[in-house]
mmCIF file of C-alpha atoms in Angstrom:
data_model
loop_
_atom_site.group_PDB
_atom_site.id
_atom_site.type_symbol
_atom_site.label_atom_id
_atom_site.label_comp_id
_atom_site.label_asym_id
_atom_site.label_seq_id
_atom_site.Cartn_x
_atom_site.Cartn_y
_atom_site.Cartn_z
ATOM 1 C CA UNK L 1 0.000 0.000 0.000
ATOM 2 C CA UNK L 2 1.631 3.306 -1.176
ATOM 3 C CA UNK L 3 1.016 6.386 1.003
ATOM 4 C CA UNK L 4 -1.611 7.927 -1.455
ATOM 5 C CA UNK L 5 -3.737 4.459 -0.281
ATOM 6 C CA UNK L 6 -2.831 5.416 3.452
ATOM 7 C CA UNK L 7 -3.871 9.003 3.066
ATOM 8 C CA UNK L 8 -7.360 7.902 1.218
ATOM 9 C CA UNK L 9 -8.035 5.095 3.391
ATOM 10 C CA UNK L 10 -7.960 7.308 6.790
ATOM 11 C CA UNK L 11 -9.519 10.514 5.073
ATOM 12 C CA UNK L 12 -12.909 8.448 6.400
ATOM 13 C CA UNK L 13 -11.292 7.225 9.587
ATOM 14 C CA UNK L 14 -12.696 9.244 12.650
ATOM 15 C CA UNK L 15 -13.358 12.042 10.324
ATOM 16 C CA UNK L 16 -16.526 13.806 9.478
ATOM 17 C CA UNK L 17 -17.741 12.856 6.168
ATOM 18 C CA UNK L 18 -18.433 16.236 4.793
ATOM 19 C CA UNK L 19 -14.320 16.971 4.652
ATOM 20 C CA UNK L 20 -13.124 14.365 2.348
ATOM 21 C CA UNK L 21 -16.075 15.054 0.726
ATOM 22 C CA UNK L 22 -14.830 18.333 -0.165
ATOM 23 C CA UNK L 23 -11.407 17.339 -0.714
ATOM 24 C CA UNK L 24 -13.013 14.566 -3.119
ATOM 25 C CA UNK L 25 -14.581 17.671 -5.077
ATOM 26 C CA UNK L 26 -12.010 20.042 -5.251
ATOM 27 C CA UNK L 27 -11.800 20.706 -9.047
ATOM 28 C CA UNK L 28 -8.567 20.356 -11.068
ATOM 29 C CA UNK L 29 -7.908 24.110 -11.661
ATOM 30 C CA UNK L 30 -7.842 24.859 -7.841
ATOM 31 C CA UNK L 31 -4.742 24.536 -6.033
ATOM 32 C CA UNK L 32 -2.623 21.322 -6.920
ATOM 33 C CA UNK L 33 -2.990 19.485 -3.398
ATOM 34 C CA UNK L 34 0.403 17.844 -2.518
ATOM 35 C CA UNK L 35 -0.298 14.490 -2.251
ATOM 36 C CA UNK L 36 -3.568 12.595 -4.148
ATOM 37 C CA UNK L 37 -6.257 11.793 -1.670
ATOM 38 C CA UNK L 38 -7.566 9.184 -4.442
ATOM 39 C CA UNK L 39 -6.316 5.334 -4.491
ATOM 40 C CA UNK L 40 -4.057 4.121 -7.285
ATOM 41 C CA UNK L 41 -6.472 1.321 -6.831
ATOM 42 C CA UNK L 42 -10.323 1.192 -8.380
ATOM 43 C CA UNK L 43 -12.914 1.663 -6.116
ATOM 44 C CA UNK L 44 -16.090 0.019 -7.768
ATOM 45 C CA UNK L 45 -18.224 1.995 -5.679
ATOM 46 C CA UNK L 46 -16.511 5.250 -5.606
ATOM 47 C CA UNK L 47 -19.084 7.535 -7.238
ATOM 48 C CA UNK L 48 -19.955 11.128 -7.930
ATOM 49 C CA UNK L 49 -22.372 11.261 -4.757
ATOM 50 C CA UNK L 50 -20.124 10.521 -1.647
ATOM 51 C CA UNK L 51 -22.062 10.799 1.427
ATOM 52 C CA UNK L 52 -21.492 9.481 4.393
ATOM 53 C CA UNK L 53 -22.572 5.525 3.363
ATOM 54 C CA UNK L 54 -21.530 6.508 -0.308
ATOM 55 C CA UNK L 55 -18.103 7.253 1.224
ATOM 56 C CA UNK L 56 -17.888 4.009 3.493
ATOM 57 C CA UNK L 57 -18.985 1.981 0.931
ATOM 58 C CA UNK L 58 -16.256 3.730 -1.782
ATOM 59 C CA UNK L 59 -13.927 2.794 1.503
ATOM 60 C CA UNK L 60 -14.725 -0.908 1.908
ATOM 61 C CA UNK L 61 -14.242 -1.518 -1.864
ATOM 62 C CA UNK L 62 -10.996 0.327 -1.975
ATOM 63 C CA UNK L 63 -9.593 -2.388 1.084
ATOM 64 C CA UNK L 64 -10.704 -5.279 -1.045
ATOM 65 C CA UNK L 65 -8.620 -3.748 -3.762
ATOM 66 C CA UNK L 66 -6.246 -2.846 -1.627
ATOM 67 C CA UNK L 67 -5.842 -5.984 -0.275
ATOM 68 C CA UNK L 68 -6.224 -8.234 -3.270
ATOM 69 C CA UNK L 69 -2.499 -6.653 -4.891
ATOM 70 C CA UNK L 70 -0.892 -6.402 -1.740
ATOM 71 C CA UNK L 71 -1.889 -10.546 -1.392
ATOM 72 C CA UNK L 72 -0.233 -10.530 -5.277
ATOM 73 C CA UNK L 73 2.799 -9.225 -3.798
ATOM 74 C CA UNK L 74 2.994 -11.823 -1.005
ATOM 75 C CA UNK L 75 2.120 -15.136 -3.612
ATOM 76 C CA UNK L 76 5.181 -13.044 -5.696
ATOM 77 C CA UNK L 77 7.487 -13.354 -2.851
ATOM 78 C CA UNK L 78 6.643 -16.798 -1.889
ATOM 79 C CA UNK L 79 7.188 -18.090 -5.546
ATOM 80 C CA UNK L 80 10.239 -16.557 -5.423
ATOM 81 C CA UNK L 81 11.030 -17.934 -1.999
ATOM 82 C CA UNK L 82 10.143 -21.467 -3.529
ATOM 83 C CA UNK L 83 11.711 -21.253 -7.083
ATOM 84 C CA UNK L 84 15.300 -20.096 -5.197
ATOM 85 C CA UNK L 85 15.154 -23.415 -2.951
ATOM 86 C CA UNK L 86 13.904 -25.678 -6.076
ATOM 87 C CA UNK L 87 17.223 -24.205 -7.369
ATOM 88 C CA UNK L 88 19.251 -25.280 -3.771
ATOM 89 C CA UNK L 89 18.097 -28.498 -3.714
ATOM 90 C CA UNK L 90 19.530 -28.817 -7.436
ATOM 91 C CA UNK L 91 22.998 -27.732 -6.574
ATOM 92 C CA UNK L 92 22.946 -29.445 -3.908
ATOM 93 C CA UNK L 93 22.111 -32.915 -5.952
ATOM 94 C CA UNK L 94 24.564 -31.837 -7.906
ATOM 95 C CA UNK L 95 27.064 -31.693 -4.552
ATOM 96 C CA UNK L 96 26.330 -35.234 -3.929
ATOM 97 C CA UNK L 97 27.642 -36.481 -6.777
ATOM 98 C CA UNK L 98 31.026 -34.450 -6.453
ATOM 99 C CA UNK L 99 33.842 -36.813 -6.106
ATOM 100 C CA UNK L 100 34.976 -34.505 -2.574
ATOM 101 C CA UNK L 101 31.656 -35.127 -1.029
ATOM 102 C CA UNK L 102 32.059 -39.278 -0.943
ATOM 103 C CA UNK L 103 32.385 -39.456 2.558
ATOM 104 C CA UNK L 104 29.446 -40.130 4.589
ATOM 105 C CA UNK L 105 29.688 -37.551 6.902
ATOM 106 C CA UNK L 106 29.338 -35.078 4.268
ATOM 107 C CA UNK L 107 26.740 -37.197 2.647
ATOM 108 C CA UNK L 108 24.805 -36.919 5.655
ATOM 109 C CA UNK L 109 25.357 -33.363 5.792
ATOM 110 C CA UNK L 110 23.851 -33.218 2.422
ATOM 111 C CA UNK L 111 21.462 -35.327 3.470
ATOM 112 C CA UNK L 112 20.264 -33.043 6.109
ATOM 113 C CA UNK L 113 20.109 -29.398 4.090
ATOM 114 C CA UNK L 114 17.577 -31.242 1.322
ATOM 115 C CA UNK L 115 15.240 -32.137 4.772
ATOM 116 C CA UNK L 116 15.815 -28.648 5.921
ATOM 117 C CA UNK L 117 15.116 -27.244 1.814
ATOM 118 C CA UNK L 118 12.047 -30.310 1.251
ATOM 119 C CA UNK L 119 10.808 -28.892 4.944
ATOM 120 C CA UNK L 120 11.175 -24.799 3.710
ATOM 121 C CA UNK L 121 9.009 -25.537 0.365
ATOM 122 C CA UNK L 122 6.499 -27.208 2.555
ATOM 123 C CA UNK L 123 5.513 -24.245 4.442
ATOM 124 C CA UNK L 124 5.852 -21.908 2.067
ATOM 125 C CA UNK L 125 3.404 -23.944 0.124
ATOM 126 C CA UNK L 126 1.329 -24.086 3.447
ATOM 127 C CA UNK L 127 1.521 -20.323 3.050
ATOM 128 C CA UNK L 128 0.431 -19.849 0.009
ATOM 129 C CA UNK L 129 -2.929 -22.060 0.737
ATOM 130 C CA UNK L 130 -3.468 -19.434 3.764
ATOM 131 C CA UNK L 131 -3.529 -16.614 1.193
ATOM 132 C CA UNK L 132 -6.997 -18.003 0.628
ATOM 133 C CA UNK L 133 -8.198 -15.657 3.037
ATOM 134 C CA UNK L 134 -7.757 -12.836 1.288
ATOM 135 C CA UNK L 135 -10.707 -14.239 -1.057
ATOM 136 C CA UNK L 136 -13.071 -15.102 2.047
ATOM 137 C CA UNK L 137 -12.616 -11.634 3.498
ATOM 138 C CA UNK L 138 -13.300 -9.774 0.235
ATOM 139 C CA UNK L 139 -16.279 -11.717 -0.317
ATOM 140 C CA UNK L 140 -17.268 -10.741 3.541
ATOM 141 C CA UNK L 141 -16.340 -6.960 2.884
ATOM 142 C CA UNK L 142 -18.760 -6.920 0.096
ATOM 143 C CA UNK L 143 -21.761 -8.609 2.178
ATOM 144 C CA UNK L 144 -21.050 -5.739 4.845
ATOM 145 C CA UNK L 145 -21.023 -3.530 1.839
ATOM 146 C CA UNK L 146 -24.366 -4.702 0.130
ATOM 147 C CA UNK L 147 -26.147 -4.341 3.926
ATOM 148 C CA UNK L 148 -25.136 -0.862 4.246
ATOM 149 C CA UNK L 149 -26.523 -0.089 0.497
ATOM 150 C CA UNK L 150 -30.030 -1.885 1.817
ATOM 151 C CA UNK L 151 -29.395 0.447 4.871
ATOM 152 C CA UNK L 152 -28.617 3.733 2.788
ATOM 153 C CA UNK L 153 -31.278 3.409 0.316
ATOM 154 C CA UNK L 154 -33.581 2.662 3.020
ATOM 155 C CA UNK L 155 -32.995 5.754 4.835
ATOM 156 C CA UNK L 156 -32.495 7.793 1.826
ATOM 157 C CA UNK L 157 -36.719 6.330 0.125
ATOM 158 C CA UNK L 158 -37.863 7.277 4.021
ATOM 159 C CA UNK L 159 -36.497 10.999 3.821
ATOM 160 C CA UNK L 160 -37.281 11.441 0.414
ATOM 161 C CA UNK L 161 -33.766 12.967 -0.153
ATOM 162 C CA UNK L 162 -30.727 11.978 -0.996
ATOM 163 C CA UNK L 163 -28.989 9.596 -3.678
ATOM 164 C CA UNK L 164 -29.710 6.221 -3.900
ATOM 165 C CA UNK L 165 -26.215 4.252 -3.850
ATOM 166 C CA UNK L 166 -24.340 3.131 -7.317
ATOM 167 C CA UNK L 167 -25.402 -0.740 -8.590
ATOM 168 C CA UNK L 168 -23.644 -3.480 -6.440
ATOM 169 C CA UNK L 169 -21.840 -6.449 -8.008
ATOM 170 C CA UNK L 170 -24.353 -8.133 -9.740
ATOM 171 C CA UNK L 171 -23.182 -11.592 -7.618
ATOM 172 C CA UNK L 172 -22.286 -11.762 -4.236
ATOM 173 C CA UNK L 173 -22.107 -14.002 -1.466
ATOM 174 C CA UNK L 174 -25.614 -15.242 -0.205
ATOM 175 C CA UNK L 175 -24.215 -15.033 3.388
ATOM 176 C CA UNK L 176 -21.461 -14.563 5.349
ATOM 177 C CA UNK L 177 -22.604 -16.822 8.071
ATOM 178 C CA UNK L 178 -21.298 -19.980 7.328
ATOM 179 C CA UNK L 179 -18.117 -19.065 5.507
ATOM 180 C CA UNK L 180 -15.462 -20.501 7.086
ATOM 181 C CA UNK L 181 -12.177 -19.585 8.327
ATOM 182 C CA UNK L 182 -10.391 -22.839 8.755
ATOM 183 C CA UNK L 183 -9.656 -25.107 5.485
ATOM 184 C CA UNK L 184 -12.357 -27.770 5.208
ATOM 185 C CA UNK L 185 -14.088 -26.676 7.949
ATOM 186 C CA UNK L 186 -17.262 -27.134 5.728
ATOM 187 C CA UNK L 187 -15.969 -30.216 3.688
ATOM 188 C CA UNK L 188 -18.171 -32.965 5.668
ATOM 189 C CA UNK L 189 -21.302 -30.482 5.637
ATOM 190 C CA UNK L 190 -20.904 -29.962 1.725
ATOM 191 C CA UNK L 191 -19.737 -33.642 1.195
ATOM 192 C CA UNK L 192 -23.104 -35.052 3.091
ATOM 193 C CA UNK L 193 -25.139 -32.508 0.832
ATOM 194 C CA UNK L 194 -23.531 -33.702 -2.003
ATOM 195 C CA UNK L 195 -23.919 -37.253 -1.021
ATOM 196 C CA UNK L 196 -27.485 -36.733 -0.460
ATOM 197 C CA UNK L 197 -28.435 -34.825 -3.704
ATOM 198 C CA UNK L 198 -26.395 -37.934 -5.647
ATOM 199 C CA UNK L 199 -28.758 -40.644 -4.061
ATOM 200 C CA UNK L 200 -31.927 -38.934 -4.426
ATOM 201 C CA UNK L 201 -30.968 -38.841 -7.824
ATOM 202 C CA UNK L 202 -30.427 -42.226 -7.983
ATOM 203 C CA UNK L 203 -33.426 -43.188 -6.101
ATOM 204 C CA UNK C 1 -4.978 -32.074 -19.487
ATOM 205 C CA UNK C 2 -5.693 -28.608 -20.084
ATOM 206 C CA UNK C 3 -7.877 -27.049 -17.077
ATOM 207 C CA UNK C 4 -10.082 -24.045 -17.268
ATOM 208 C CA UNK C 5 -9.505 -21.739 -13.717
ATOM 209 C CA UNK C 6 -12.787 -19.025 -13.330
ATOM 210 C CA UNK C 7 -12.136 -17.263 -10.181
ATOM 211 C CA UNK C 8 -12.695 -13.002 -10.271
ATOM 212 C CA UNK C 9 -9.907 -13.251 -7.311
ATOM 213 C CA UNK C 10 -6.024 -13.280 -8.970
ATOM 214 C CA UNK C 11 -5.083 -14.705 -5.491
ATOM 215 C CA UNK C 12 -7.200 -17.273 -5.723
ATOM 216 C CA UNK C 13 -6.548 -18.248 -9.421
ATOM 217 C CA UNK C 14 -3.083 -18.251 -8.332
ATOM 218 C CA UNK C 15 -3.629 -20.562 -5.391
ATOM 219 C CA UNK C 16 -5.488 -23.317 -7.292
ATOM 220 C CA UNK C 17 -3.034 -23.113 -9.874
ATOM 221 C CA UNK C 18 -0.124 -23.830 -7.100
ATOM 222 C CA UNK C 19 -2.000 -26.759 -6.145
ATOM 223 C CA UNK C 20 -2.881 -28.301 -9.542
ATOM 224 C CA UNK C 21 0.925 -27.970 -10.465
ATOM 225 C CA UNK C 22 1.936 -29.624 -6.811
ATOM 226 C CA UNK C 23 -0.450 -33.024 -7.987
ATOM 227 C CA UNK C 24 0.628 -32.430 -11.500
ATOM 228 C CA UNK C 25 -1.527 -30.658 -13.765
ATOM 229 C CA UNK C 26 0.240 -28.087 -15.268
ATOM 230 C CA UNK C 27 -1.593 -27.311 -18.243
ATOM 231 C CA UNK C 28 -4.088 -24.261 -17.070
ATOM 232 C CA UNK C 29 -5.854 -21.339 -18.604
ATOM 233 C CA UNK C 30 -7.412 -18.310 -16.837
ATOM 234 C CA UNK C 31 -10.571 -16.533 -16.460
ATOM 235 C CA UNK C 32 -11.857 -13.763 -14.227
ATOM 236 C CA UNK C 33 -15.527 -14.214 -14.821
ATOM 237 C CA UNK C 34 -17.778 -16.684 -16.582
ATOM 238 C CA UNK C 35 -18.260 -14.524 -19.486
ATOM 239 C CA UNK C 36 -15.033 -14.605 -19.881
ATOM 240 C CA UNK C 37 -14.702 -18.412 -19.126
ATOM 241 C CA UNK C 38 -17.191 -19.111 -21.998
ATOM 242 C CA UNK C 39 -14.538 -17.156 -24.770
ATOM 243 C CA UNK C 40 -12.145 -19.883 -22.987
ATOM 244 C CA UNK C 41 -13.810 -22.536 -23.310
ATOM 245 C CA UNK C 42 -14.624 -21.858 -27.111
ATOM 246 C CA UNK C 43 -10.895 -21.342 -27.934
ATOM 247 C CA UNK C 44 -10.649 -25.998 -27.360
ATOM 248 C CA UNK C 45 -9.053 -27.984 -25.275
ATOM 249 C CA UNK C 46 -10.168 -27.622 -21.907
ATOM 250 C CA UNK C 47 -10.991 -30.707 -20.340
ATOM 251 C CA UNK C 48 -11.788 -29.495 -17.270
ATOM 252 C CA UNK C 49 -13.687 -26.698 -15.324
ATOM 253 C CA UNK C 50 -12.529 -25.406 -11.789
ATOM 254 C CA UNK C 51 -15.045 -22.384 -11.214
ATOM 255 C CA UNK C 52 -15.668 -19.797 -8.820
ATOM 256 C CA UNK C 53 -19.600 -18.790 -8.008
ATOM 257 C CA UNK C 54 -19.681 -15.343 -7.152
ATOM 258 C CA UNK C 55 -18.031 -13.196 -9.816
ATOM 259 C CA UNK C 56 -19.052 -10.078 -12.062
ATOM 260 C CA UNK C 57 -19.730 -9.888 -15.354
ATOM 261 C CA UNK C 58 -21.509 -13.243 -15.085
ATOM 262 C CA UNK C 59 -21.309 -15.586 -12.138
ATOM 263 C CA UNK C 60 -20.294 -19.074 -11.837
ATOM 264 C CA UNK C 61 -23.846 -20.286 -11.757
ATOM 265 C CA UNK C 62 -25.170 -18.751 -14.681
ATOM 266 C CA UNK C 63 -21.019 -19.962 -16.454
ATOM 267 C CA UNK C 64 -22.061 -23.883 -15.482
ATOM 268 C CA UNK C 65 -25.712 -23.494 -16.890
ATOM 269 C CA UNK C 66 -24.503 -21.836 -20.295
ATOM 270 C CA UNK C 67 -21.772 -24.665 -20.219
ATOM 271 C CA UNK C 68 -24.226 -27.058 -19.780
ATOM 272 C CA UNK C 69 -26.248 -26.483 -22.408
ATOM 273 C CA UNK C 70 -23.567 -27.094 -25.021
ATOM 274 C CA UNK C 71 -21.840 -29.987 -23.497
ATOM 275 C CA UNK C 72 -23.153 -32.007 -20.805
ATOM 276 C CA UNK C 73 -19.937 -34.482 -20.591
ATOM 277 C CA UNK C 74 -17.269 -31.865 -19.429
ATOM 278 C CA UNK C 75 -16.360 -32.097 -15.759
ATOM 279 C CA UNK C 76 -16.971 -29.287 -13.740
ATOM 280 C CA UNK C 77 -15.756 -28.611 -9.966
ATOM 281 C CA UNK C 78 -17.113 -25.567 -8.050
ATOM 282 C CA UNK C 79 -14.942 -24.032 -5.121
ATOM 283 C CA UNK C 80 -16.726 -21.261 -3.584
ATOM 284 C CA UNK C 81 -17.237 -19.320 -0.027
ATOM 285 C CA UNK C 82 -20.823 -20.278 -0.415
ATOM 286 C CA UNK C 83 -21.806 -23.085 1.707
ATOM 287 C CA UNK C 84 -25.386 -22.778 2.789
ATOM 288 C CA UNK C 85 -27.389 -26.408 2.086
ATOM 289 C CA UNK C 86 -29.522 -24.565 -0.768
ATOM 290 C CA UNK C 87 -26.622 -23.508 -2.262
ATOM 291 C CA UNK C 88 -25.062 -26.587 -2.690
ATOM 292 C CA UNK C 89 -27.960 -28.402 -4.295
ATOM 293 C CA UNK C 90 -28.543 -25.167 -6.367
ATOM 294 C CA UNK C 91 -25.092 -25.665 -7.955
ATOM 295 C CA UNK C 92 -25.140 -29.292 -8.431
ATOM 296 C CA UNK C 93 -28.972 -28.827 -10.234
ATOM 297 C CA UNK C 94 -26.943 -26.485 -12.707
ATOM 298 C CA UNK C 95 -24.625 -29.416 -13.790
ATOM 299 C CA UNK C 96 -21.758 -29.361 -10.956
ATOM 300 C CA UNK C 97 -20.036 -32.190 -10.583
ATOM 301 C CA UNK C 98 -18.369 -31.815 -7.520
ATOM 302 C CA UNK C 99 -18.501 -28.726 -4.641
ATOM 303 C CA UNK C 100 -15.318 -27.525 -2.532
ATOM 304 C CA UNK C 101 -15.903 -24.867 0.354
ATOM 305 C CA UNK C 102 -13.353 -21.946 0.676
ATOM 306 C CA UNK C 103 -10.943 -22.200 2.772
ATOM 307 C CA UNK C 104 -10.051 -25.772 1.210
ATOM 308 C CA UNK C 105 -6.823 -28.019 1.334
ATOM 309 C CA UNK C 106 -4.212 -28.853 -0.660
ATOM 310 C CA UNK C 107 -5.945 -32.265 -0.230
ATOM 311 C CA UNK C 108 -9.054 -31.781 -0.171
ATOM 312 C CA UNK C 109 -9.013 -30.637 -4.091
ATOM 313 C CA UNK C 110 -6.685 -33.765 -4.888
ATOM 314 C CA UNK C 111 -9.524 -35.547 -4.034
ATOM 315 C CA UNK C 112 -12.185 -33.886 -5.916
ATOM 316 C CA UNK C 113 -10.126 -33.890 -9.376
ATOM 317 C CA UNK C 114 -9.260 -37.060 -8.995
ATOM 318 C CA UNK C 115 -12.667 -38.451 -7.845
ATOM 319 C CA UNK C 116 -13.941 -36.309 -11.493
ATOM 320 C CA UNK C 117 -11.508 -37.791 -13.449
ATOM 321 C CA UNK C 118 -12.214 -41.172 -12.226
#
């Protein structure tokens, strides 16, 4: 996250919502501002009309945005982590074969760095399945997000003023309820559904 | 055996593509919605379908019922967030084959390719 992210994501943060409204509208010809209040990142619900929900909303998509490149940059660095000990484990191979690395001490030696290297891909593979939660929470954020739409529209038909908020994703999680947070936590549930639904077929 | 990856989340694609290549299928192409997915699929080739539910553009549901329509042989494995009863049976009445619930395991989606590619 780059500090123009930073900046945008805590204009909302304890702040009244009329201010970054302003600074949201402050035309091109005024004063350049030093430093971009708006995300490199594209806020699907960032809009024209940025009231208070309009702005939380424009907020919540910009973390799932946010989040979903800085996640990028982690699976880049764990790839990397893994293709530089692929590469160890074939010097190393390589070692083994040296005529100067005969003796079995050494061989053990060797022995013991591809555990250590076999052990290292392991969890970085372990790491990248975790990333998986980067997904989940989007897919949360944008429940949270739909709610507070029902919520603004609400408010805004029982005034009779206002802006209705932009169109949502057109498919989004039917609830946030059940989703998981441990891997295969639902696996049995889905598995006996499954199950089920294949025998009743049958039958 | 090419594989067909619809997932809007990069991370994700990225994930399931780590694990395909870990139990040996290397031989993936990308989508980031079913539209998408479709133009894929027409391109040939793809012998299987790992698909996401919840996307833009169009979402996995509506991707498995379009795919369904033109060929009802082509495996198709769902792995989504949603795992509600109704959903589940609403996914396998589209033409899913199999159903994995985010977060899954390395494992877990072993055994669902394998157990579609008998």
């Amino acid at each position: 996250m780059d500090q123009s992210e930073i900046d945008a994501l805590l204009a909302g943060g304890g702040k009244p919502p009329k201010k970054p409204k302003a600074a949201a509208k402050a035309p091109a010809a005024a004063a350049p501002a030093p430093k971009p209040a708006q995300p490199s990142a594209p806020a699907a619900g960032a809009g024209p009309h940025q009231d208070g929900a309009g702005h939380v909303i424009a907020e919540l998509d910009t973390v799932t945005a946010v989040t979903e490149r800085e996640s990028n940059k982690v699976m880049d660095q764990l790839d990397q982590i893994s293709r530089l000990v692929s590469r160890q484990q074939q010097l190393i191979t390589g070692m083994m074969q040296h005529e100067g690395a005969q003796s079995p001490g050494v061989q053990q030696a060797i022995h013991e760095v591809m555990g250590a290297g076999k052990e290292i891909q392991d969890k970085v593979f372990e790491a990248m399945d975790l990333m998986q939660f980067q997904d989940i929470t989007r897919q949360k954020l944008e429940r949270i997000v739909h709610h507070l739409r029902q919520i603004h529209d609400y408010i805004v038909e029982l005034l009779g003023t206002g802006l209705k908020s932009e169109a949502e994703r057109p498919s989004i999680s039917h609830t946030i309820a059940q989703t998981g947070t441990t891997p295969d936590e639902n696996k049995a549930h889905a598995d006996s559904v499954i199950e089920a639904f294949k025998s009743q077929k049958k039958g | 055996m090419k594989i067909l990856i619809v997932d809007d989340s990069s991370t994700m694609r990225r994930i399931i593509i780590n694990t395909l290549s870990r139990i040996g299928y290397t031989d993936v192409v990308e989508a980031e919605h079913g539209k998408s997915g479709l133009e894929k699929l027409g391109q040939g080739g793809v012998e299987m379908i790992i698909t996401d539910w919840n996307m833009p553009e169009m979402d996995g549901l509506e991707f498995v019922k379009t795919v369904r329509g033109q060929n009802a042989a082509i495996p198709i494995l769902m792995v989504t967030t949603n795992a509600a009863k109704e959903d589940i049976v609403e996914a396998l009445q589209a033409g899913v084959n199999n159903y994995v619930v985010k977060p899954f395991t390395p494992e877990t989606l072993k055994e669902k390719i394998e157990s579609l590619l008998g």
